[in-house]
XYZ file of C-alpha atoms in Angstrom:
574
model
C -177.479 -66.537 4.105
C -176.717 -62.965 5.549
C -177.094 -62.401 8.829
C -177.836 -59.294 10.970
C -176.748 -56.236 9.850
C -175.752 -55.778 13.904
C -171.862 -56.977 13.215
C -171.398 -54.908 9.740
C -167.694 -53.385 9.467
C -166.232 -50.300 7.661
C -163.119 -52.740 6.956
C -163.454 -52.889 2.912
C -162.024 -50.477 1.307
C -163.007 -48.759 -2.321
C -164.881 -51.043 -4.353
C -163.352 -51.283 -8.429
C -166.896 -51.083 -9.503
C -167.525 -47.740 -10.800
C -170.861 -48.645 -12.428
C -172.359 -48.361 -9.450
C -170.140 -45.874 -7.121
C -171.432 -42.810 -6.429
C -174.905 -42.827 -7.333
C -175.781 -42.802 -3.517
C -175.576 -38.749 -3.858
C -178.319 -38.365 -6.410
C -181.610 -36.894 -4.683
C -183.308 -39.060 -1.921
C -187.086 -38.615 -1.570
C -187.830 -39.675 -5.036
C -188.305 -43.243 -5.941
C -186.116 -44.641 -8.688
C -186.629 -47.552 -11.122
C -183.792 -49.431 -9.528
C -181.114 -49.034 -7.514
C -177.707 -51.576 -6.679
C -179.741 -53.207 -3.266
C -182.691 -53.020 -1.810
C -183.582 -53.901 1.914
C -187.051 -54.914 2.591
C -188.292 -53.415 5.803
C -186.786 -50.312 8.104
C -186.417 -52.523 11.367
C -183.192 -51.554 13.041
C -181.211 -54.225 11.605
C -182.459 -53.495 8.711
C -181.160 -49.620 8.862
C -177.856 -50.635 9.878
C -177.363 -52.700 6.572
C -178.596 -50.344 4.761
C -175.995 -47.499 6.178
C -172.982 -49.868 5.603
C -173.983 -50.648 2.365
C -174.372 -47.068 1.292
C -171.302 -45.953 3.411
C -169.513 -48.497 0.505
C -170.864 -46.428 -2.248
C -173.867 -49.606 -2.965
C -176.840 -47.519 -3.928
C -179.369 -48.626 -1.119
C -182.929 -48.182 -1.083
C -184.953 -49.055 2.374
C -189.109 -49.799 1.510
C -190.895 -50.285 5.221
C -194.509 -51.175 4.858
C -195.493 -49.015 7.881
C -195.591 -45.408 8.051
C -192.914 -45.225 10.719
C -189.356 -46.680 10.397
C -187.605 -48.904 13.041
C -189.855 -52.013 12.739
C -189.829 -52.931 17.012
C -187.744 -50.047 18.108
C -190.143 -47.411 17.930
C -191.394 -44.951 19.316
C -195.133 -43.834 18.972
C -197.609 -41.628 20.879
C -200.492 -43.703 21.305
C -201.875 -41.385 24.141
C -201.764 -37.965 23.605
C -198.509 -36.535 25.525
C -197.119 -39.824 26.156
C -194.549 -41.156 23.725
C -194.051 -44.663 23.847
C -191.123 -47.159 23.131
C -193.754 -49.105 21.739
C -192.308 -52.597 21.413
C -188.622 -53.032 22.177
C -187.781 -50.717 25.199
C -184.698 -51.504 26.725
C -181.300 -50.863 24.409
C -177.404 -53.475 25.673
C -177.368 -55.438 22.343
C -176.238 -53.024 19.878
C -172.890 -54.292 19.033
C -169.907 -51.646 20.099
C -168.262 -51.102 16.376
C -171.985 -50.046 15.159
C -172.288 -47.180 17.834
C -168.488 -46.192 16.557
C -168.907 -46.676 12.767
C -171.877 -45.387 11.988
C -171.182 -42.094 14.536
C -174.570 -42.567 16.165
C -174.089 -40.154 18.590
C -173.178 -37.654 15.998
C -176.841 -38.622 14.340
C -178.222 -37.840 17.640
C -178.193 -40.773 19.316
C -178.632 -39.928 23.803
C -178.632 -42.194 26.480
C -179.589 -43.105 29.955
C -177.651 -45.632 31.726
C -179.579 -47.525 34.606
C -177.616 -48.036 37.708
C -179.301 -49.550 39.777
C -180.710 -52.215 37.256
C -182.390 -54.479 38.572
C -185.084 -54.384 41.560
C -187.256 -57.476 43.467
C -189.835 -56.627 45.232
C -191.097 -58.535 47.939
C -195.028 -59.915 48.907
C -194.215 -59.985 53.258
C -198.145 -60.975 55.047
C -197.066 -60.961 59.019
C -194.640 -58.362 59.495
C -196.275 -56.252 60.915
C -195.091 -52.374 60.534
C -192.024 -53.708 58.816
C -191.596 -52.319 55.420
C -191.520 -55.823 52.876
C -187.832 -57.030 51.763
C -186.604 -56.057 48.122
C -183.390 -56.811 46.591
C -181.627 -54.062 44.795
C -178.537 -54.823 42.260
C -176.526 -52.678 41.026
C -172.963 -52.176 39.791
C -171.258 -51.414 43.317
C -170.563 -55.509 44.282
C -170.231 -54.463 47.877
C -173.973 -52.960 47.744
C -174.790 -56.158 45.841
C -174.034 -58.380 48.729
C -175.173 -56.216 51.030
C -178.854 -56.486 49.840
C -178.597 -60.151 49.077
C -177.464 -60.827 52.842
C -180.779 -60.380 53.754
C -181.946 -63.572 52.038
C -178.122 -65.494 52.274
C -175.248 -64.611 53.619
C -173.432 -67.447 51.955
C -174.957 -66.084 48.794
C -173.678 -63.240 49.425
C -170.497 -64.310 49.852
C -170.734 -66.461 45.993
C -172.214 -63.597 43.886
C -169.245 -61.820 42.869
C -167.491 -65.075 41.921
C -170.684 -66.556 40.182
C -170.568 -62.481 38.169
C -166.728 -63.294 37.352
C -167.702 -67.019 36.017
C -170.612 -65.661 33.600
C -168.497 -62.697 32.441
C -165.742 -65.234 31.613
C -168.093 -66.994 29.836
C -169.565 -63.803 28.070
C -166.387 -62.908 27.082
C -165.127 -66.259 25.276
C -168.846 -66.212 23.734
C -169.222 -62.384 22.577
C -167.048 -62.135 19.998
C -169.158 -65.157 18.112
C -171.816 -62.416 17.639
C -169.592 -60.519 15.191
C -167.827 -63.896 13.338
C -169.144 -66.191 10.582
C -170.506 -69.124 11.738
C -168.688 -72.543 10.862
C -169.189 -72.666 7.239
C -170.798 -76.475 7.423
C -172.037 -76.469 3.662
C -168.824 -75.603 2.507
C -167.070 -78.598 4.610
C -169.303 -80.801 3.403
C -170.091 -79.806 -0.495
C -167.260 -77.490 -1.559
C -164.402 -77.137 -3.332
C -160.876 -78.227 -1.970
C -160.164 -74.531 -2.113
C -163.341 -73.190 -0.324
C -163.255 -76.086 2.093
C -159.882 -74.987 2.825
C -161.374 -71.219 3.059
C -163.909 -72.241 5.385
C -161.463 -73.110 8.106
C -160.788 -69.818 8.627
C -163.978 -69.885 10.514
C -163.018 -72.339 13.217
C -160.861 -69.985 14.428
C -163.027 -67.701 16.796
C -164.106 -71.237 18.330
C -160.877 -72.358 19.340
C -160.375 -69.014 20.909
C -163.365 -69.372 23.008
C -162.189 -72.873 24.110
C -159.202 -71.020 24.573
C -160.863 -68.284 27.002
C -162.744 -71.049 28.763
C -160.178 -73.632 29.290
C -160.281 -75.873 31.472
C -163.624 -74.973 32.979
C -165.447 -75.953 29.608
C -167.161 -78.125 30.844
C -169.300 -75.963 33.264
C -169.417 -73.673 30.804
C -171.467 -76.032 28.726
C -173.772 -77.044 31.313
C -174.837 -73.186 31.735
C -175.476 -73.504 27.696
C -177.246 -76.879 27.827
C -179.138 -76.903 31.176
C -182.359 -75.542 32.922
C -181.269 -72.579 34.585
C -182.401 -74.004 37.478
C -179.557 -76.518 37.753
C -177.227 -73.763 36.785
C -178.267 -71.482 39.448
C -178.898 -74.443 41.695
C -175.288 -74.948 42.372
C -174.406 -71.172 43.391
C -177.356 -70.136 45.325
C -179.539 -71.170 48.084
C -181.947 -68.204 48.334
C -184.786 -67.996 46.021
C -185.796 -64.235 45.557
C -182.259 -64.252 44.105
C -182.303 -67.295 41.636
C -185.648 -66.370 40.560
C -184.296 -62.405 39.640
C -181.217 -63.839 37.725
C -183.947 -67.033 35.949
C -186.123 -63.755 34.907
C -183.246 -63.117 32.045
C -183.360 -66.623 31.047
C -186.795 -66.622 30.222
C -187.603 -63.791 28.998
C -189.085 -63.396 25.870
C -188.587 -67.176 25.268
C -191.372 -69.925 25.852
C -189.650 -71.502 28.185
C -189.334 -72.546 31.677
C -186.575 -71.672 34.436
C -186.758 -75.877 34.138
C -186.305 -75.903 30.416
C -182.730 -77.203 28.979
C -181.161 -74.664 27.343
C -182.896 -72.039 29.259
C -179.156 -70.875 29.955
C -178.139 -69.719 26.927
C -181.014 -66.892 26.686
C -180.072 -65.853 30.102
C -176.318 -65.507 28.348
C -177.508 -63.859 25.453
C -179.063 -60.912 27.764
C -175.666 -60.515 29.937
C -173.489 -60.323 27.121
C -174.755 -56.923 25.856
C -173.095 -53.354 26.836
C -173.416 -49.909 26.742
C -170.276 -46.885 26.673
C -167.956 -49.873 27.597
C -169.783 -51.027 30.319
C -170.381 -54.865 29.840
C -173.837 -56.123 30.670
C -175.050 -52.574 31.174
C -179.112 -51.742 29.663
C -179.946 -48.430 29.127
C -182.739 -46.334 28.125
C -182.537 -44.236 24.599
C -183.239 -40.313 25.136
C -186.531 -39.958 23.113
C -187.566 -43.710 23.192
C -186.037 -46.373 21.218
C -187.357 -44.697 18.375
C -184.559 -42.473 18.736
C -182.326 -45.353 18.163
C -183.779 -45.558 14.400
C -183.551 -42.122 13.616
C -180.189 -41.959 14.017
C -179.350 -45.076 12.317
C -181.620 -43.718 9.322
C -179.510 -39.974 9.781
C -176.503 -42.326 9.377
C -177.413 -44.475 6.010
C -179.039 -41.331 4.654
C -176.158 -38.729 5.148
C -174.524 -40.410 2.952
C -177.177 -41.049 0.276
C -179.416 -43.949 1.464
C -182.982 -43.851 0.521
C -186.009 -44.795 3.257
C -189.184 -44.997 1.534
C -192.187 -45.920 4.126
C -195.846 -47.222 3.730
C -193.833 -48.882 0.461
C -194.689 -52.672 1.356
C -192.774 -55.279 -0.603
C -195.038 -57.634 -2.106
C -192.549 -60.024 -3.161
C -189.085 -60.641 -4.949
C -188.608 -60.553 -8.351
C -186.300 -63.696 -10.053
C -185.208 -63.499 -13.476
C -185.384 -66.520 -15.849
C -181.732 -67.830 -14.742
C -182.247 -67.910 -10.778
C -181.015 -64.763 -9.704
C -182.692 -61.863 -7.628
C -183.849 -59.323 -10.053
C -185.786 -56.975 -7.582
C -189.103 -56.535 -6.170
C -192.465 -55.786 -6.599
C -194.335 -53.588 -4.232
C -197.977 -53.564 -2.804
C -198.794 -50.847 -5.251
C -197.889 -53.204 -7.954
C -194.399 -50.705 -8.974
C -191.372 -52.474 -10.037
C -187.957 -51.531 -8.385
C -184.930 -53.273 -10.003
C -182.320 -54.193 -7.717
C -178.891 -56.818 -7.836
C -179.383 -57.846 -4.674
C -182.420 -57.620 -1.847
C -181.602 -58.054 1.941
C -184.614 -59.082 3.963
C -185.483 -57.160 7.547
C -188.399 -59.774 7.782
C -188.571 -62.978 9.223
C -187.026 -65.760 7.963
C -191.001 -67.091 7.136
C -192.101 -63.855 5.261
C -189.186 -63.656 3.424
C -189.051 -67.068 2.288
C -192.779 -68.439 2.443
C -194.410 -65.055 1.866
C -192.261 -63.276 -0.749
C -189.891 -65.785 -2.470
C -191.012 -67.607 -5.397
C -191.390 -70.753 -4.010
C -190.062 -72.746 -6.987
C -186.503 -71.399 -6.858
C -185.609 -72.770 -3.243
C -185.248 -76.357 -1.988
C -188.278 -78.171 -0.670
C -186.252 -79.392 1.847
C -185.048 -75.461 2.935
C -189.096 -74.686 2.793
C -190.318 -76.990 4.589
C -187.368 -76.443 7.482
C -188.715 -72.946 7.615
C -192.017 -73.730 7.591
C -191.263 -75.864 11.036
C -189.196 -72.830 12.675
C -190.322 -72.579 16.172
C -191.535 -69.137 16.877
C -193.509 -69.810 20.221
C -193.902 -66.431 22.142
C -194.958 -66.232 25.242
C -194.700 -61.881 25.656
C -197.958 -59.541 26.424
C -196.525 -56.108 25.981
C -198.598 -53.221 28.135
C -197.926 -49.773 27.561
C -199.213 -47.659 30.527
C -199.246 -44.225 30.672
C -199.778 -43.116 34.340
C -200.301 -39.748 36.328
C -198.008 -40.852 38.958
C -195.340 -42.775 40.297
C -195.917 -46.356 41.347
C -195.917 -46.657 45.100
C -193.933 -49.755 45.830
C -194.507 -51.339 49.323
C -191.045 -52.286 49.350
C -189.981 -49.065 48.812
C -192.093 -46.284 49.408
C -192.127 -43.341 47.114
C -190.379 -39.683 48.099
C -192.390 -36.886 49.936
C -192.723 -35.078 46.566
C -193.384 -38.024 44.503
C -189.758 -37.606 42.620
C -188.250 -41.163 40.905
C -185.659 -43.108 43.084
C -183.091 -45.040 42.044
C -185.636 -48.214 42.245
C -188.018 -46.302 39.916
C -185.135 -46.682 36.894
C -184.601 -50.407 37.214
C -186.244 -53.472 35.374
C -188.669 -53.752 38.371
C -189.587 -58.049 38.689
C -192.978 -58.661 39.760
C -193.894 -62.121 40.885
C -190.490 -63.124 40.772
C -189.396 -63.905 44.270
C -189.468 -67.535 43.420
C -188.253 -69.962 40.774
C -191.175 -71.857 41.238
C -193.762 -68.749 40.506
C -191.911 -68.739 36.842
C -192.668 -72.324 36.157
C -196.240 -72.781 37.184
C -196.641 -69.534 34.617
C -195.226 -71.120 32.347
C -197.002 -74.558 32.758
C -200.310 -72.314 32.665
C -199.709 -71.540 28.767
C -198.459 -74.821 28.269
C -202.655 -75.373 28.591
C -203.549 -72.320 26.512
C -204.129 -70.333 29.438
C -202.744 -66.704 30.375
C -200.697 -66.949 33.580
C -202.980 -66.397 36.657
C -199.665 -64.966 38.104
C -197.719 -63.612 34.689
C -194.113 -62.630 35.316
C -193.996 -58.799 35.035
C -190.801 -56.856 34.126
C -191.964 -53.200 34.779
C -190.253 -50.192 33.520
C -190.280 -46.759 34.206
C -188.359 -44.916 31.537
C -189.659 -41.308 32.100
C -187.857 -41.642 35.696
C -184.290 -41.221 33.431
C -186.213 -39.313 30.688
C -188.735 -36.446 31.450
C -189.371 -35.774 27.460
C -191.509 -38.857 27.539
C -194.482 -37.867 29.661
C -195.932 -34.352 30.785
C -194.979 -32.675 34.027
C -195.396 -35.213 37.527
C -196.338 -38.364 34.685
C -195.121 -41.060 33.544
C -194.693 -44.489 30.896
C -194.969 -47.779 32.009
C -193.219 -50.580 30.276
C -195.158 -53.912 31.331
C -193.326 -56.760 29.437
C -195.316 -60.093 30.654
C -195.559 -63.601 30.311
C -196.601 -66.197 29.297
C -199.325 -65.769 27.189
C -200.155 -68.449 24.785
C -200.395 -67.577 20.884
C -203.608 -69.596 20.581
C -205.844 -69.766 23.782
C -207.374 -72.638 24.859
C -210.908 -73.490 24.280
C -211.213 -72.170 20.652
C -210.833 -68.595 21.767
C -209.227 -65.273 20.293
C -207.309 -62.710 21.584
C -210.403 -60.394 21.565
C -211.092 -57.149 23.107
C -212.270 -58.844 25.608
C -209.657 -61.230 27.010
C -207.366 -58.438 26.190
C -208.227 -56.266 28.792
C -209.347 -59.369 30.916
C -205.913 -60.385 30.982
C -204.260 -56.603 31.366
C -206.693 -56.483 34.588
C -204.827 -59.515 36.364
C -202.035 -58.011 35.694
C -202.913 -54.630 37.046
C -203.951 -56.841 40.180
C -200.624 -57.882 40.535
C -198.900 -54.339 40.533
C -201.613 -53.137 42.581
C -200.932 -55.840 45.088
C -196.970 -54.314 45.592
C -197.709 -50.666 44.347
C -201.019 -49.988 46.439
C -202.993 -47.078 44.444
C -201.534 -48.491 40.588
C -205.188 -48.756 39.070
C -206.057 -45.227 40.091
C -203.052 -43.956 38.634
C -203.666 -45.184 35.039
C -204.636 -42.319 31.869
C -204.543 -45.206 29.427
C -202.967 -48.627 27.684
C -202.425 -49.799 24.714
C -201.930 -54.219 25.046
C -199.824 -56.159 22.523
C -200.739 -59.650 23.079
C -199.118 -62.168 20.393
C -201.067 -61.837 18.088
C -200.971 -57.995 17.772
C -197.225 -58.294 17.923
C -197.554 -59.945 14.845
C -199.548 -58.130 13.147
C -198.051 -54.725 14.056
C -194.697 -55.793 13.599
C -194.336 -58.437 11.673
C -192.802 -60.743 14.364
C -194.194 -64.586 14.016
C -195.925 -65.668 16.682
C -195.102 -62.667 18.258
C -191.984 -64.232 19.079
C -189.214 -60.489 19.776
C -186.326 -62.581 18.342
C -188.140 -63.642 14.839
C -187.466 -67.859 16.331
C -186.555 -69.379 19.077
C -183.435 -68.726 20.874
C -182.589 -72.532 21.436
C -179.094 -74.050 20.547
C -181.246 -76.164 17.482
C -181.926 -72.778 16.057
C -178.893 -70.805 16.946
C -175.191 -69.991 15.361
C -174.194 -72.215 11.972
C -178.081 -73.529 12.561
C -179.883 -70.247 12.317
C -182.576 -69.952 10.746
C -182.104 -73.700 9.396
C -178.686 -76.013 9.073
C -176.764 -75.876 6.373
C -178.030 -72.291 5.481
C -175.911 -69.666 7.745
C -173.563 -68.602 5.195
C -175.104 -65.400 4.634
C -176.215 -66.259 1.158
C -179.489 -68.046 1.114
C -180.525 -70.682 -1.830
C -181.353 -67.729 -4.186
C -178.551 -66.013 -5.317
C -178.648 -62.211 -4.444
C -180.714 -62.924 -1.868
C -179.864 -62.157 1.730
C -181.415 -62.002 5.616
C -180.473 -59.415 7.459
C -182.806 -59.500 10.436
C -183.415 -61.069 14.011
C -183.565 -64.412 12.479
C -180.397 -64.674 11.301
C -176.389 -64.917 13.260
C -175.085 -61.434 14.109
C -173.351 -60.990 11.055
C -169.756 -61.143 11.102
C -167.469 -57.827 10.630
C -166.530 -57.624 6.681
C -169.328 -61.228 5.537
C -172.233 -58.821 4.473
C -170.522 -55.871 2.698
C -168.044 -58.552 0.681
C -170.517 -61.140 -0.125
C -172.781 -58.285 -1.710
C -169.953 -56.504 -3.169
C -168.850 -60.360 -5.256
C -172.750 -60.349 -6.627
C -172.588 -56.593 -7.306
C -169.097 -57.473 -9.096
C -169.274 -60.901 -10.438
């Protein structure tokens, strides 16, 4: 089954198919009767496939159902002057060789690095005059330890060698991202000769065994265990565990105290930007930005993006092969192969005739967990947030705290559980973890003069509610209102500041995006559902039970450098 289109290569050379080389130049903004693939949806991923597959001389054609590209990174001006990264809002993840190979910053790709990142403010009753504690990382170690002294001294003192132990870890794990996964079908049902093939993709395993040596087996631990445990055995002060448990959870319906909860908090240090490891940024424009210069990419050199063109469903012909699709409008676009930007559950309950998978491979989708626990608030304000903590400049300019992911009820490990345990009852958090960002304080084109954008990604907030009720309008804005409580109880003055806000609960993010459950990651980032199992076992080969079909979204592995581009070019070239 294909993967992401995040780890795509420009490693194969000239295809010795000239029936379908070189009709990527014909005209663009015209739809044709068929074309050599078709990608179903203009998500990010689903761009980037797209532009290596066209930069190979396949004849691509992109249909998104909405009438913006970029699927979650977009970027949309729901209140008049303020221009929104509307769902995804931060950028690390992109893999390195994409940025290179597909010259995004040639297409007009711009960013904004964040240093500091990351920024704790404290709720201090009793101190009297004293301003409230915060803690402030950065990249300069020194200042690091500095700011965590106030809470630990011995903490302090472990931080740099706790950042060297996960970086050690990040960088035996990384490269995973852009490899094959084990080829498990192929070991177990294959041919001597492909079973002898498939060992080729041990090989970035043992080299992460290799990286890790001897100290596998804390490695594992950090993969298997609560965060808690992990962090546990490094730190004593809380406002510090709980900032570092915030990347473990988030996004994922899980607690600080759930097993496993490690890996996510992996999966969020092991990104990078410019060839800084573990660095976030924010893209010039909104993340938006990030899609229009992946579309400038695949369409330079003769990809076609077609939106409010919704597939309806893929066409098989009579002998089990991908044929095409059909589209809302009921038009017919003929196609060797289709790569789906959807979800693993669209894709295969939605738009595949059921009859030509496995029952077995529908009914493992069909049980994919896709829990979400993410309320995403878009705030436009007329000023800067006023942190207790750290009170704003005379003339109401951003600091270097205004740029970070700003962690609201987060100075405790034990704040993040009892949210959690709150949805576990179909309840909205009484006191939701808040990541707030401020991404007009790097990037002035986002707002009008002296405003700003607010970034409010919170949890947990349960799918289904408790009680029989909906995500109305209502308990909408009842819940936005708590958490405007909460900022207003470290920002003072929050509430006044607000023009407007637009609130993505789970079930919008659904809806407007197409993620299940409203889950960012399309299912759950536990080890059950991750590398040779993702989606399902037995099905992370990059070609999925239907032949010429492929998944090239956030519910598949990051797809390894050359898989995609060869695997299409052996159906394109039988």
């Amino acid at each position: 089954m294909a993967a992401s289109g995040r780890g795509l290569s420009r490693g194969i050379g000239a295809s010795s198919c000239p029936a379908w080389r070189g009709a990527h130049w014909e005209a663009r903004g015209r739809l044709k009767p068929e074309y050599d693939a078709v990608v179903i949806g203009a998500g990010h991923n689903g761009l980037v496939a797209a532009a290596y597959l066209q930069r190979l001389g396949v004849n691509t054609a992109v249909f998104e159902r909405r009438p913006v590209i970029g699927g979650a990174a977009v970027t949309e001006e729901i209140i008049p002057g303020f221009k929104f990264s509307r769902a995804s809002y931060l950028l690390s993840l992109l893999r390195p060789q994409i940025y290179t190979d597909l010259e995004l910053k040639k297409h007009g790709l711009r960013l904004h690095l964040r240093n500091p990142y990351s920024f704790t403010p404290m709720l201090e009753e009793g101190t009297g005059n004293k301003v409230p504690r915060s803690l402030l990382l950065g990249t300069d170690m020194a200042e690091n330890q500095k700011q965590i002294a106030q809470f630990s001294r011995t903490d302090a003192q472990a931080f740099p060698k706790y950042e060297a132990f996960m970086n050690r870890l990040a960088l035996a794990i990384d490269p995973l991202l852009d490899a094959a996964p084990v080829d498990a079908e192929a070991f177990q049902r294959g041919s001597l000769l492909q079973r002898l093939k498939s060992l080729s993709t041990l090989k970035p395993l043992l080299q992460a065994g290799r990286v890790l040596g001897a100290q596998l087996p804390q490695y594992y631990q950090v993969l298997t265990a609560p965060i808690t445990k992990v962090l546990d055995q490094w730190f004593e002060s809380e406002p510090l565990k709980a900032t570092l448990a915030t990347d473990a959870v988030i996004g994922a319906m899980t607690s600080p105290h759930t097993p496993g909860s490690g890996y996510v908090l992996l999966h969020h240090v092991m990104g990078g930007l410019e060839g800084m490891q573990g660095a976030w940024g924010y893209v010039q424009g909104g993340m938006g930005a990030l899609s229009d210069a992946i579309t400038s990419s695949a369409t330079a050199h003769g990809a076609s993006v077609f939106t409010e063109k919704a597939v309806a469903k893929v066409q098989v012909s009579s002998e089990g092969r991908v044929q095409g699709v059909v589209l809302q409008d009921g038009s017919e676009v003929r196609s060797k192969v289709v790569l789906s930007n959807a979800s693993p559950q669209v894709t295969f309950l939605k738009m595949t005739p059921q009859e030509w998978l496995p029952e077995e491979f529908v009914d493992r989708i069909s049980r994919l967990d896709t829990q979400s626990p993410v309320t995403k608030i878009n705030v436009a304000v007329d000023r800067l947030p006023d942190f207790l903590a750290a009170p704003n400049a005379p003339g109401g300019q951003p600091l270097p705290h205004h740029q970070c992911s700003i962690h609201l009820n987060c100075e405790d490990t034990l704040l993040l559980h009892r949210a959690f345990e709150d949805a576990m009852d179909g309840l909205p958090s009484h006191r939701p973890m808040i990541e707030l960002c401020i991404p007009s304080s790097l990037d002035p084109t986002l707002a009008p003069p002296g405003c700003h954008v607010v970034s409010l990604f919170t949890q947990y907030t349960p799918y289904t509610l408790a009680g029989g009720k909906v995500w109305d309008e209502q308990e909408r804005n009842a819940y936005a209102d708590k958490v405007f409580d909460c900022i207003e109880a470290y920002a003072p003055g929050f509430k006044g500041s607000v023009v407007g806000r637009d609130i993505l609960t789970p079930p919008d993010l659904e809806r407007i995006f197409g993620l299940p459950g409203g889950n960012i990651f399309h299912c759950a980032m536990t080890l059950d559902q991750l590398y040779f199992a993702r989606p399902v076992p037995l099905h992370s080969s990059y070609r999925c039970p239907l032949r010429g079909l492929y998944l090239c979204g956030s519910g598949a592995h990051p797809e390894a450098a050359l898989q995609m581009p060869t695997l299409v070019v052996e159906d394109l070239c039988p």
